[in-house]
Amino acid sequence: MLEWLFLLLPVAAAYGWFMGSNSERQKALKGKASVSKNLASGLNFLLTDQEDKAIEQLLQLLDIEVATIDTYLALANLFRRRGDWDKAIRIHEKLCQQKLPKPQAQKIRFELAKDYFHAGLYDRAEPLLADLVQAESIREAVIKQLFQLYLATHEWHKGLDFRAVVEQTDSRSLRIGLANFQCEAWQQQPDTNAEQFQQLAERYPQALRPRYEAARRYLDQGQGSAARPLLLSILQQRPQWAAELLPLVAQSQPAASDWQALLTQLSQKNKNITATSMLAEAYLLQQLPEQAEKLLTDKLKQQPNIRLFQKFIQLRLRQSEGEVAAQLSQIEQMVQAYLETKVLYHCRNCGFKTKQPYWLCPSCKQWETVEPLPGIDGR
């Protein structure tokens, strides 16, 4: 009899293992079925526009299935894009309570900070973002979001506190943003001098504004020779800004030969409309109307442009009298009326169009992205 008991022991052990594993499998299947049921229920609430119930149902799944976090992040971002800040915040706050790997937890906190920012809860967003500045994987995005926050509150000095962190990155846009933050801060200090802006320009050569501000102050002080190289460096970097910068270069009183050489280079090499128009005017001042007319006609054949056409009409108008002059004057006025309806600038980042220049795009909030428009109406 004892022999039979010893023989049955392995059978009993095998049966116990089978029943135990089967029980665990049943529990897993029940858990998955519960997840599927809750998920289906949550999606059904979404489809029937019962979003509050949907969120409650879906958030219950977080205690069971952490692997679906990316789905929740996508859902929260959808709510944020729609302007449902409170729903996005609830999801991200729930996700922050989960035990997750550090990079994933940092990403979720960053998303929560963006929710607070878009909801106007700056006092909640700022400490979250400040804590995340040291997170290397998202550092640049975090600083950009902080700059957006300080831009909204006009707290330029707070942005300047992150100078050392910005200079640790390779971000060109952050350096341009930081330079503009300093310019904005100095705009509130009337005693800021040209030398300070020039030092800022040397520290951040990617930015245009410090050089421009330094040049304007040098011109106000009658120091044209100090302003000129700053303006010429901007022209070399951004020749499309000639319409705004050439009048300032002229104000710095360059030598006649240097001035004509600059206009010729911008006209021929960069095909700049304003430079061509000013070069034609220079020829007229030298009593060379034929050369001015040839310049304009050649350029119009190569590069059709309404403003050059207007300049050509103005040139002919000077040489005409009587009825011909009256007709040309009428045409010139119609061209001018047309040009007054056209926008002059656009943002190369978002396409925003405007009649006046901005250092900061009013649409996408990026610094130094608003530029003169090219094309048949361009300058």
Short mmCIF file of C-alpha atoms in Angstrom, two decimals:
data_model
loop_
_atom_site.label_atom_id
_atom_site.label_comp_id
_atom_site.label_asym_id
_atom_site.label_seq_id
_atom_site.Cartn_x
_atom_site.Cartn_y
_atom_site.Cartn_z
CA MET A 1 0.00 0.00 0.00
CA LEU A 2 2.81 2.38 0.87
CA GLU A 3 4.39 1.65 -2.47
CA TRP A 4 1.22 2.90 -4.22
CA LEU A 5 1.32 6.14 -2.20
CA PHE A 6 4.90 6.83 -3.27
CA LEU A 7 3.90 6.19 -6.87
CA LEU A 8 1.00 8.67 -6.62
CA LEU A 9 3.15 11.52 -5.20
CA PRO A 10 4.55 12.65 -8.61
CA VAL A 11 1.06 12.49 -10.07
CA ALA A 12 -0.26 14.73 -7.27
CA ALA A 13 2.61 17.21 -7.74
CA ALA A 14 2.00 17.40 -11.47
CA TYR A 15 -1.72 17.91 -10.90
CA GLY A 16 -1.03 20.70 -8.39
CA TRP A 17 1.32 22.48 -10.83
CA PHE A 18 -1.23 22.17 -13.64
CA MET A 19 -4.07 23.54 -11.54
CA GLY A 20 -1.90 26.41 -10.22
CA SER A 21 -0.77 27.51 -13.68
CA ASN A 22 -4.27 27.17 -14.98
CA SER A 23 -5.52 29.40 -12.14
CA GLU A 24 -2.91 32.07 -12.98
CA ARG A 25 -3.88 31.86 -16.65
CA GLN A 26 -7.51 32.27 -15.74
CA LYS A 27 -6.70 35.34 -13.63
CA ALA A 28 -4.68 36.86 -16.48
CA LEU A 29 -7.46 36.19 -18.93
CA LYS A 30 -9.99 37.74 -16.56
CA GLY A 31 -7.73 40.79 -16.13
CA LYS A 32 -7.35 41.23 -19.89
CA ALA A 33 -11.07 40.74 -20.36
CA SER A 34 -11.68 43.44 -17.75
CA VAL A 35 -9.24 45.79 -19.47
CA SER A 36 -10.85 45.14 -22.84
CA LYS A 37 -14.31 45.67 -21.36
CA ASN A 38 -13.32 48.96 -19.67
CA LEU A 39 -11.48 50.14 -22.77
CA ALA A 40 -14.44 49.34 -24.99
CA SER A 41 -16.73 51.07 -22.54
CA GLY A 42 -14.49 54.15 -22.46
CA LEU A 43 -14.31 54.34 -26.25
CA ASN A 44 -18.08 53.99 -26.43
CA PHE A 45 -18.46 56.98 -24.13
CA LEU A 46 -16.11 58.96 -26.38
CA LEU A 47 -18.08 58.05 -29.48
CA THR A 48 -21.32 59.14 -27.82
CA ASP A 49 -19.83 62.51 -26.72
CA GLN A 50 -19.84 61.55 -23.03
CA GLU A 51 -16.22 62.66 -22.54
CA ASP A 52 -16.26 63.03 -18.75
CA LYS A 53 -17.50 59.46 -18.30
CA ALA A 54 -15.01 58.27 -20.91
CA ILE A 55 -12.09 59.82 -19.03
CA GLU A 56 -13.18 58.28 -15.72
CA GLN A 57 -13.52 54.86 -17.36
CA LEU A 58 -10.17 55.07 -19.15
CA LEU A 59 -8.30 56.37 -16.12
CA GLN A 60 -9.36 53.27 -14.17
CA LEU A 61 -7.30 51.20 -16.59
CA LEU A 62 -4.08 52.88 -15.47
CA ASP A 63 -4.02 50.79 -12.32
CA ILE A 64 -4.17 47.64 -14.44
CA GLU A 65 -2.38 48.33 -17.70
CA VAL A 66 0.56 50.74 -17.60
CA ALA A 67 1.69 49.63 -21.08
CA THR A 68 -1.05 51.77 -22.63
CA ILE A 69 0.48 55.06 -21.40
CA ASP A 70 1.35 56.23 -24.93
CA THR A 71 -2.34 55.94 -25.80
CA TYR A 72 -3.25 58.14 -22.85
CA LEU A 73 -0.60 60.69 -23.82
CA ALA A 74 -2.05 60.86 -27.31
CA LEU A 75 -5.55 61.28 -25.89
CA ALA A 76 -4.43 64.05 -23.52
CA ASN A 77 -2.64 65.87 -26.35
CA LEU A 78 -5.81 65.63 -28.41
CA PHE A 79 -7.77 67.29 -25.61
CA ARG A 80 -5.10 70.00 -25.29
CA ARG A 81 -5.21 70.80 -29.01
CA ARG A 82 -8.98 71.09 -28.74
CA GLY A 83 -8.66 73.50 -25.82
CA ASP A 84 -10.02 71.05 -23.21
CA TRP A 85 -7.25 71.90 -20.75
CA ASP A 86 -8.97 70.44 -17.69
CA LYS A 87 -9.36 67.02 -19.35
CA ALA A 88 -5.73 66.96 -20.48
CA ILE A 89 -4.59 67.99 -16.99
CA ARG A 90 -6.62 65.20 -15.34
CA ILE A 91 -5.07 62.56 -17.57
CA HIS A 92 -1.51 63.82 -17.15
CA GLU A 93 -1.91 64.20 -13.38
CA LYS A 94 -3.14 60.60 -13.18
CA LEU A 95 -0.19 59.44 -15.28
CA CYS A 96 2.21 61.29 -12.93
CA GLN A 97 1.01 59.04 -10.10
CA GLN A 98 2.23 55.90 -11.88
CA LYS A 99 5.61 54.32 -11.09
CA LEU A 100 7.43 54.78 -14.37
CA PRO A 101 11.03 54.90 -15.63
CA LYS A 102 12.58 58.34 -15.07
CA PRO A 103 12.67 59.46 -18.75
CA GLN A 104 9.01 58.58 -19.22
CA ALA A 105 8.03 60.26 -15.96
CA GLN A 106 9.89 63.43 -17.00
CA LYS A 107 8.14 63.46 -20.36
CA ILE A 108 4.73 63.21 -18.67
CA ARG A 109 5.58 66.03 -16.24
CA PHE A 110 6.64 68.16 -19.21
CA GLU A 111 3.30 67.47 -20.90
CA LEU A 112 1.50 68.43 -17.70
CA ALA A 113 3.48 71.70 -17.55
CA LYS A 114 2.37 72.48 -21.12
CA ASP A 115 -1.23 71.82 -20.06
CA TYR A 116 -0.86 74.32 -17.22
CA PHE A 117 0.74 76.85 -19.55
CA HIS A 118 -2.01 76.64 -22.17
CA ALA A 119 -4.63 76.85 -19.43
CA GLY A 120 -3.01 80.07 -18.18
CA LEU A 121 -1.86 78.46 -14.92
CA TYR A 122 1.64 79.92 -15.16
CA ASP A 123 2.34 79.63 -11.44
CA ARG A 124 1.91 75.84 -11.73
CA ALA A 125 3.77 75.47 -15.02
CA GLU A 126 6.89 77.43 -14.05
CA PRO A 127 8.14 75.26 -11.12
CA LEU A 128 7.53 72.07 -13.11
CA LEU A 129 9.52 73.39 -16.05
CA ALA A 130 12.31 74.77 -13.86
CA ASP A 131 12.74 71.31 -12.28
CA LEU A 132 12.94 69.68 -15.73
CA VAL A 133 15.68 71.94 -17.12
CA GLN A 134 18.31 69.41 -16.02
CA ALA A 135 16.59 66.58 -17.93
CA GLU A 136 19.06 66.31 -20.81
CA SER A 137 16.77 64.48 -23.24
CA ILE A 138 14.12 67.23 -23.19
CA ARG A 139 16.22 70.21 -22.00
CA GLU A 140 15.94 72.27 -25.18
CA ALA A 141 12.16 71.81 -25.42
CA VAL A 142 11.77 72.69 -21.73
CA ILE A 143 13.76 75.93 -22.06
CA LYS A 144 11.76 76.92 -25.13
CA GLN A 145 8.55 76.38 -23.16
CA LEU A 146 9.95 78.43 -20.27
CA PHE A 147 10.80 81.22 -22.71
CA GLN A 148 7.23 81.10 -24.00
CA LEU A 149 6.00 81.47 -20.44
CA TYR A 150 8.27 84.44 -19.67
CA LEU A 151 7.32 85.95 -23.00
CA ALA A 152 3.65 85.76 -21.99
CA THR A 153 4.39 87.39 -18.63
CA HIS A 154 7.06 89.83 -19.95
CA GLU A 155 9.43 88.63 -17.21
CA TRP A 156 12.53 89.01 -19.38
CA HIS A 157 14.92 88.86 -16.41
CA LYS A 158 13.74 85.36 -15.51
CA GLY A 159 14.62 84.14 -18.99
CA LEU A 160 18.07 85.66 -18.65
CA ASP A 161 18.63 83.53 -15.52
CA PHE A 162 18.92 80.51 -17.86
CA ARG A 163 21.78 82.02 -19.89
CA ALA A 164 24.31 79.40 -18.72
CA VAL A 165 21.96 76.51 -19.52
CA VAL A 166 21.17 77.91 -22.98
CA GLU A 167 24.86 78.26 -23.78
CA GLN A 168 25.34 74.57 -22.96
CA THR A 169 23.03 73.67 -25.84
CA ASP A 170 23.66 73.85 -29.59
CA SER A 171 20.33 75.57 -30.22
CA ARG A 172 20.55 78.57 -32.53
CA SER A 173 16.93 79.56 -31.86
CA LEU A 174 17.49 79.60 -28.08
CA ARG A 175 20.48 81.91 -28.47
CA ILE A 176 18.47 84.24 -30.69
CA GLY A 177 15.65 84.15 -28.15
CA LEU A 178 18.00 84.92 -25.27
CA ALA A 179 19.54 87.87 -27.17
CA ASN A 180 16.07 89.27 -27.81
CA PHE A 181 15.12 88.79 -24.15
CA GLN A 182 18.12 90.94 -23.24
CA CYS A 183 17.10 93.55 -25.83
CA GLU A 184 13.57 93.64 -24.42
CA ALA A 185 14.93 94.05 -20.89
CA TRP A 186 17.18 96.92 -22.03
CA GLN A 187 14.30 98.64 -23.83
CA GLN A 188 12.95 99.38 -20.35
CA GLN A 189 16.26 101.03 -19.39
CA PRO A 190 16.71 104.31 -21.35
CA ASP A 191 20.36 104.60 -20.31
CA THR A 192 21.41 101.43 -22.18
CA ASN A 193 24.13 102.45 -24.62
CA ALA A 194 25.30 101.27 -28.02
CA GLU A 195 28.39 99.54 -26.60
CA GLN A 196 26.23 97.22 -24.49
CA PHE A 197 24.24 96.15 -27.54
CA GLN A 198 27.46 95.66 -29.50
CA GLN A 199 28.86 93.39 -26.78
CA LEU A 200 25.61 91.43 -26.85
CA ALA A 201 25.95 91.12 -30.65
CA GLU A 202 29.46 89.72 -30.26
CA ARG A 203 28.21 87.17 -27.74
CA TYR A 204 25.29 86.07 -29.92
CA PRO A 205 26.28 86.59 -33.59
CA GLN A 206 23.29 84.48 -34.69
CA ALA A 207 20.91 87.29 -33.68
CA LEU A 208 20.29 90.37 -35.85
CA ARG A 209 18.59 92.59 -33.33
CA PRO A 210 21.57 93.48 -31.07
CA ARG A 211 23.54 94.73 -34.09
CA TYR A 212 20.55 96.67 -35.36
CA GLU A 213 19.91 98.29 -31.96
CA ALA A 214 23.61 99.16 -31.56
CA ALA A 215 23.71 100.72 -35.04
CA ARG A 216 20.59 102.82 -34.38
CA ARG A 217 22.11 104.19 -31.19
CA TYR A 218 25.42 104.97 -32.87
CA LEU A 219 23.52 106.86 -35.59
CA ASP A 220 21.57 108.79 -32.95
CA GLN A 221 24.92 109.82 -31.47
CA GLY A 222 26.24 110.88 -34.88
CA GLN A 223 28.75 108.01 -35.00
CA GLY A 224 28.06 106.79 -38.52
CA SER A 225 31.46 105.12 -38.88
CA ALA A 226 30.66 102.90 -35.86
CA ALA A 227 27.16 102.08 -37.10
CA ARG A 228 28.13 101.23 -40.69
CA PRO A 229 30.01 97.93 -40.15
CA LEU A 230 27.16 96.64 -37.99
CA LEU A 231 24.60 97.41 -40.70
CA LEU A 232 26.80 95.93 -43.42
CA SER A 233 27.24 92.72 -41.43
CA ILE A 234 23.44 92.34 -41.22
CA LEU A 235 23.16 93.00 -44.96
CA GLN A 236 25.74 90.34 -45.65
CA GLN A 237 23.83 87.85 -43.50
CA ARG A 238 20.33 88.88 -44.64
CA PRO A 239 20.46 90.83 -47.95
CA GLN A 240 16.65 90.63 -48.18
CA TRP A 241 16.54 93.30 -45.44
CA ALA A 242 18.05 95.92 -47.79
CA ALA A 243 14.84 97.98 -47.95
CA GLU A 244 15.05 98.64 -44.20
CA LEU A 245 18.83 98.82 -43.83
CA LEU A 246 20.04 100.77 -46.89
CA PRO A 247 18.48 104.08 -45.72
CA LEU A 248 20.38 103.65 -42.43
CA VAL A 249 23.62 102.88 -44.29
CA ALA A 250 23.08 106.06 -46.32
CA GLN A 251 22.55 107.94 -43.05
CA SER A 252 26.00 106.77 -41.91
CA GLN A 253 27.46 108.78 -44.82
CA PRO A 254 29.63 106.22 -46.61
CA ALA A 255 32.04 107.27 -49.34
CA ALA A 256 30.31 107.70 -52.72
CA SER A 257 32.37 104.94 -54.33
CA ASP A 258 31.67 102.51 -51.48
CA TRP A 259 27.96 103.34 -51.59
CA GLN A 260 27.69 102.69 -55.33
CA ALA A 261 29.73 99.49 -55.03
CA LEU A 262 27.39 98.23 -52.30
CA LEU A 263 24.27 99.00 -54.35
CA THR A 264 25.77 97.36 -57.43
CA GLN A 265 26.64 94.20 -55.51
CA LEU A 266 23.18 93.92 -53.93
CA SER A 267 21.52 94.60 -57.28
CA GLN A 268 23.56 92.17 -59.37
CA LYS A 269 24.53 89.40 -56.97
CA ASN A 270 21.50 89.40 -54.65
CA LYS A 271 18.98 90.73 -57.19
CA ASN A 272 17.65 93.14 -54.59
CA ILE A 273 14.86 95.42 -55.80
CA THR A 274 15.50 98.29 -53.38
CA ALA A 275 19.23 98.32 -54.21
CA THR A 276 18.44 98.44 -57.95
CA SER A 277 16.02 101.33 -57.43
CA MET A 278 18.53 103.26 -55.30
CA LEU A 279 21.30 102.59 -57.83
CA ALA A 280 19.12 104.06 -60.58
CA GLU A 281 18.57 107.11 -58.37
CA ALA A 282 22.34 107.40 -57.89
CA TYR A 283 22.82 107.44 -61.68
CA LEU A 284 20.23 110.22 -61.98
CA LEU A 285 22.10 112.28 -59.38
CA GLN A 286 25.22 111.82 -61.50
CA GLN A 287 23.30 113.15 -64.53
CA LEU A 288 23.27 109.71 -66.19
CA PRO A 289 19.57 109.20 -67.04
CA GLU A 290 20.32 106.83 -69.94
CA GLN A 291 22.31 104.52 -67.67
CA ALA A 292 19.53 104.61 -65.05
CA GLU A 293 16.91 103.74 -67.70
CA LYS A 294 19.04 100.92 -69.11
CA LEU A 295 19.55 99.49 -65.62
CA LEU A 296 15.79 99.46 -64.95
CA THR A 297 14.79 98.03 -68.34
CA ASP A 298 17.41 95.27 -68.14
CA LYS A 299 16.32 94.35 -64.62
CA LEU A 300 12.63 94.34 -65.56
CA LYS A 301 13.35 91.88 -68.36
CA GLN A 302 15.33 89.62 -66.04
CA GLN A 303 13.27 90.11 -62.91
CA PRO A 304 9.71 91.45 -63.41
CA ASN A 305 8.71 93.57 -60.42
CA ILE A 306 5.97 96.15 -59.82
CA ARG A 307 8.20 98.43 -57.76
CA LEU A 308 10.87 98.57 -60.45
CA PHE A 309 8.12 99.29 -62.97
CA GLN A 310 6.97 102.18 -60.76
CA LYS A 311 10.54 103.50 -60.62
CA PHE A 312 10.75 103.32 -64.41
CA ILE A 313 7.52 105.32 -64.72
CA GLN A 314 8.87 107.91 -62.27
CA LEU A 315 12.04 108.22 -64.35
CA ARG A 316 10.05 108.74 -67.56
CA LEU A 317 7.79 111.18 -65.75
CA ARG A 318 10.78 113.41 -65.00
CA GLN A 319 11.59 113.53 -68.69
CA SER A 320 8.01 114.15 -69.91
CA GLU A 321 5.73 117.15 -70.19
CA GLY A 322 2.12 118.02 -70.93
CA GLU A 323 -0.41 115.27 -71.62
CA VAL A 324 2.19 112.48 -71.58
CA ALA A 325 3.33 113.54 -68.11
CA ALA A 326 -0.29 113.66 -66.89
CA GLN A 327 -0.94 110.13 -68.17
CA LEU A 328 2.25 108.78 -66.64
CA SER A 329 1.40 110.46 -63.35
CA GLN A 330 -2.01 108.80 -63.36
CA ILE A 331 -0.46 105.39 -64.05
CA GLU A 332 2.10 105.92 -61.30
CA GLN A 333 -0.66 106.77 -58.81
CA MET A 334 -2.58 103.61 -59.73
CA VAL A 335 0.57 101.51 -59.25
CA GLN A 336 1.16 103.15 -55.87
CA ALA A 337 -2.44 102.49 -54.81
CA TYR A 338 -1.98 98.85 -55.77
CA LEU A 339 1.28 98.53 -53.82
CA GLU A 340 -0.32 100.05 -50.71
CA THR A 341 -2.68 97.08 -50.55
CA LYS A 342 0.13 94.51 -50.50
CA VAL A 343 1.69 92.96 -47.41
CA LEU A 344 5.43 93.45 -47.08
CA TYR A 345 6.54 90.75 -44.63
CA HIS A 346 5.94 87.09 -43.87
CA CYS A 347 7.10 84.63 -41.23
CA ARG A 348 9.35 81.98 -42.73
CA ASN A 349 8.33 79.65 -39.89
CA CYS A 350 4.52 79.76 -39.99
CA GLY A 351 3.68 81.90 -43.05
CA PHE A 352 2.05 84.75 -41.09
CA LYS A 353 1.79 87.89 -43.29
CA THR A 354 1.85 91.50 -42.19
CA LYS A 355 2.45 95.05 -43.44
CA GLN A 356 4.90 95.89 -40.67
CA PRO A 357 8.02 94.15 -39.34
CA TYR A 358 8.18 92.37 -36.00
CA TRP A 359 11.11 90.95 -34.10
CA LEU A 360 8.70 88.39 -32.66
CA CYS A 361 6.18 86.69 -34.94
CA PRO A 362 2.70 87.44 -33.50
CA SER A 363 1.47 84.07 -34.72
CA CYS A 364 4.07 81.39 -33.89
CA LYS A 365 5.96 83.43 -31.24
CA GLN A 366 9.36 82.80 -32.82
CA TRP A 367 12.08 85.47 -32.75
CA GLU A 368 13.51 87.01 -35.94
CA THR A 369 11.50 84.86 -38.36
CA VAL A 370 9.46 87.71 -39.92
CA GLU A 371 11.18 88.72 -43.18
CA PRO A 372 10.44 90.86 -46.27
CA LEU A 373 8.40 89.11 -48.93
CA PRO A 374 10.09 88.34 -52.25
CA GLY A 375 8.32 88.11 -55.61
CA ILE A 376 6.74 90.48 -58.09
CA ASP A 377 5.54 92.85 -55.33
CA GLY A 378 8.65 92.46 -53.18
CA ARG A 379 11.23 95.05 -52.30
#
